[in-house]
C-alpha atoms as an extended CHARMM CRD file, in Angstrom:
* protein
*
        66  EXT
         1         1  ASP       CA              0.2060000000        0.1330000000       -0.0380000000  PROA      1               0.0000000000
         2         2  CYS       CA              2.9260000000        2.3560000000        0.5670000000  PROA      2               0.0000000000
         3         3  THR       CA              4.6650000000        2.1730000000       -2.9290000000  PROA      3               0.0000000000
         4         4  LEU       CA              8.2690000000        1.6750000000       -1.3720000000  PROA      4               0.0000000000
         5         5  CYS       CA              8.6580000000       -1.3470000000       -3.6440000000  PROA      5               0.0000000000
         6         6  VAL       CA              7.8850000000        0.0990000000       -6.9430000000  PROA      6               0.0000000000
         7         7  PRO       CA             10.9010000000        1.8890000000       -7.5660000000  PROA      7               0.0000000000
         8         8  GLU       CA             13.0800000000       -1.1250000000       -5.9730000000  PROA      8               0.0000000000
         9         9  CYS       CA             11.8110000000       -3.6510000000       -8.5420000000  PROA      9               0.0000000000
        10        10  PRO       CA             14.7810000000       -4.1070000000      -11.1800000000  PROA      10              0.0000000000
        11        11  ALA       CA             11.9110000000       -5.2780000000      -13.7670000000  PROA      11              0.0000000000
        12        12  GLU       CA              9.9980000000       -2.5370000000      -13.2570000000  PROA      12              0.0000000000
        13        13  ALA       CA              7.1730000000       -4.8260000000      -12.8880000000  PROA      13              0.0000000000
        14        14  ILE       CA              5.5130000000       -3.4180000000       -9.5300000000  PROA      14              0.0000000000
        15        15  PHE       CA              2.6810000000       -0.8220000000      -10.0340000000  PROA      15              0.0000000000
        16        16  ALA       CA              0.7900000000        0.9210000000       -7.4730000000  PROA      16              0.0000000000
        17        17  GLU       CA             -2.9840000000       -0.3510000000       -8.2900000000  PROA      17              0.0000000000
        18        18  ASP       CA             -3.9750000000        3.0410000000      -10.1010000000  PROA      18              0.0000000000
        19        19  ASP       CA             -1.2900000000        2.9140000000      -12.2910000000  PROA      19              0.0000000000
        20        20  VAL       CA             -1.3860000000       -0.7580000000      -13.6530000000  PROA      20              0.0000000000
        21        21  PRO       CA             -1.0190000000       -0.7190000000      -17.3780000000  PROA      21              0.0000000000
        22        22  ASP       CA             -4.1220000000       -1.5640000000      -19.2830000000  PROA      22              0.0000000000
        23        23  GLY       CA             -4.2410000000       -4.9820000000      -20.4180000000  PROA      23              0.0000000000
        24        24  GLN       CA             -2.6070000000       -6.0500000000      -16.7040000000  PROA      24              0.0000000000
        25        25  GLN       CA             -5.4960000000       -5.5260000000      -14.7150000000  PROA      25              0.0000000000
        26        26  GLN       CA             -5.9530000000       -9.1420000000      -14.2210000000  PROA      26              0.0000000000
        27        27  PHE       CA             -2.9140000000       -9.7230000000      -12.0900000000  PROA      27              0.0000000000
        28        28  ILE       CA             -4.4800000000       -7.0860000000       -9.3630000000  PROA      28              0.0000000000
        29        29  ALA       CA             -6.6920000000       -9.9030000000       -7.9450000000  PROA      29              0.0000000000
        30        30  LEU       CA             -4.0580000000      -12.6910000000       -8.7860000000  PROA      30              0.0000000000
        31        31  ASN       CA             -1.3700000000      -10.4250000000       -6.5710000000  PROA      31              0.0000000000
        32        32  ALA       CA             -3.7730000000      -10.0160000000       -3.6170000000  PROA      32              0.0000000000
        33        33  GLU       CA             -4.6100000000      -13.8330000000       -3.6710000000  PROA      33              0.0000000000
        34        34  LEU       CA             -0.7530000000      -14.5610000000       -3.6770000000  PROA      34              0.0000000000
        35        35  ALA       CA              0.1420000000      -11.7730000000       -1.1650000000  PROA      35              0.0000000000
        36        36  ARG       CA             -1.9990000000      -13.7610000000        1.2820000000  PROA      36              0.0000000000
        37        37  GLY       CA             -0.0320000000      -16.6170000000        1.1970000000  PROA      37              0.0000000000
        38        38  TRP       CA              3.5190000000      -15.7710000000        0.5650000000  PROA      38              0.0000000000
        39        39  PRO       CA              5.6450000000      -13.8980000000        2.9130000000  PROA      39              0.0000000000
        40        40  ALA       CA              6.4750000000      -10.0440000000        2.7610000000  PROA      40              0.0000000000
        41        41  ILE       CA             10.0940000000       -9.5500000000        1.6290000000  PROA      41              0.0000000000
        42        42  ILE       CA             11.5290000000       -7.2320000000        4.1800000000  PROA      42              0.0000000000
        43        43  GLN       CA             15.3320000000       -7.8110000000        3.0700000000  PROA      43              0.0000000000
        44        44  ARG       CA             16.8200000000       -7.2240000000       -0.5250000000  PROA      44              0.0000000000
        45        45  LYS       CA             17.4790000000      -10.3850000000       -2.1200000000  PROA      45              0.0000000000
        46        46  ASP       CA             19.2870000000      -11.1470000000       -5.3340000000  PROA      46              0.0000000000
        47        47  PRO       CA             17.8980000000      -11.7880000000       -8.4280000000  PROA      47              0.0000000000
        48        48  LEU       CA             17.4390000000      -15.4930000000       -9.4670000000  PROA      48              0.0000000000
        49        49  PRO       CA             20.2250000000      -16.3660000000      -11.7160000000  PROA      49              0.0000000000
        50        50  ASP       CA             18.0220000000      -16.9040000000      -14.8520000000  PROA      50              0.0000000000
        51        51  ALA       CA             15.9210000000      -13.3870000000      -13.8570000000  PROA      51              0.0000000000
        52        52  ASP       CA             17.4750000000      -11.8390000000      -16.9720000000  PROA      52              0.0000000000
        53        53  ALA       CA             16.2470000000      -14.5830000000      -19.3400000000  PROA      53              0.0000000000
        54        54  TRP       CA             12.7050000000      -14.0670000000      -18.2300000000  PROA      54              0.0000000000
        55        55  LEU       CA             12.7370000000      -10.2610000000      -18.0920000000  PROA      55              0.0000000000
        56        56  GLY       CA             10.3050000000       -8.8050000000      -20.6920000000  PROA      56              0.0000000000
        57        57  LYS       CA              9.1970000000      -12.4000000000      -22.0060000000  PROA      57              0.0000000000
        58        58  PRO       CA              5.2790000000      -12.3520000000      -22.5020000000  PROA      58              0.0000000000
        59        59  ASP       CA              3.2600000000      -15.0630000000      -22.0070000000  PROA      59              0.0000000000
        60        60  LYS       CA              4.4370000000      -16.5740000000      -18.8460000000  PROA      60              0.0000000000
        61        61  LEU       CA              1.5670000000      -16.7610000000      -16.5630000000  PROA      61              0.0000000000
        62        62  ASP       CA              1.1620000000      -20.3730000000      -17.2470000000  PROA      62              0.0000000000
        63        63  LYS       CA              4.5690000000      -21.0100000000      -15.9720000000  PROA      63              0.0000000000
        64        64  LEU       CA              3.3000000000      -19.6420000000      -12.0090000000  PROA      64              0.0000000000
        65        65  GLU       CA              3.8440000000      -22.4010000000       -9.9100000000  PROA      65              0.0000000000
        66        66  ARG       CA              1.4080000000      -22.0470000000       -6.6940000000  PROA      66              0.0000000000
């Protein structure tokens, strides 16, 4: 709710709810669902080793593991 994480995301993939781009509105509900079960990030972590390979890749929602 405070948007402190927005500028910290190296992939620029985090938005305040009012700023979510058109075509990505469905992710608001998904984020709310996942945020209820995942712990909050309270400390900076290094990106996963393959993060650059996934950056900007479209149509990867089917790869999400819950």
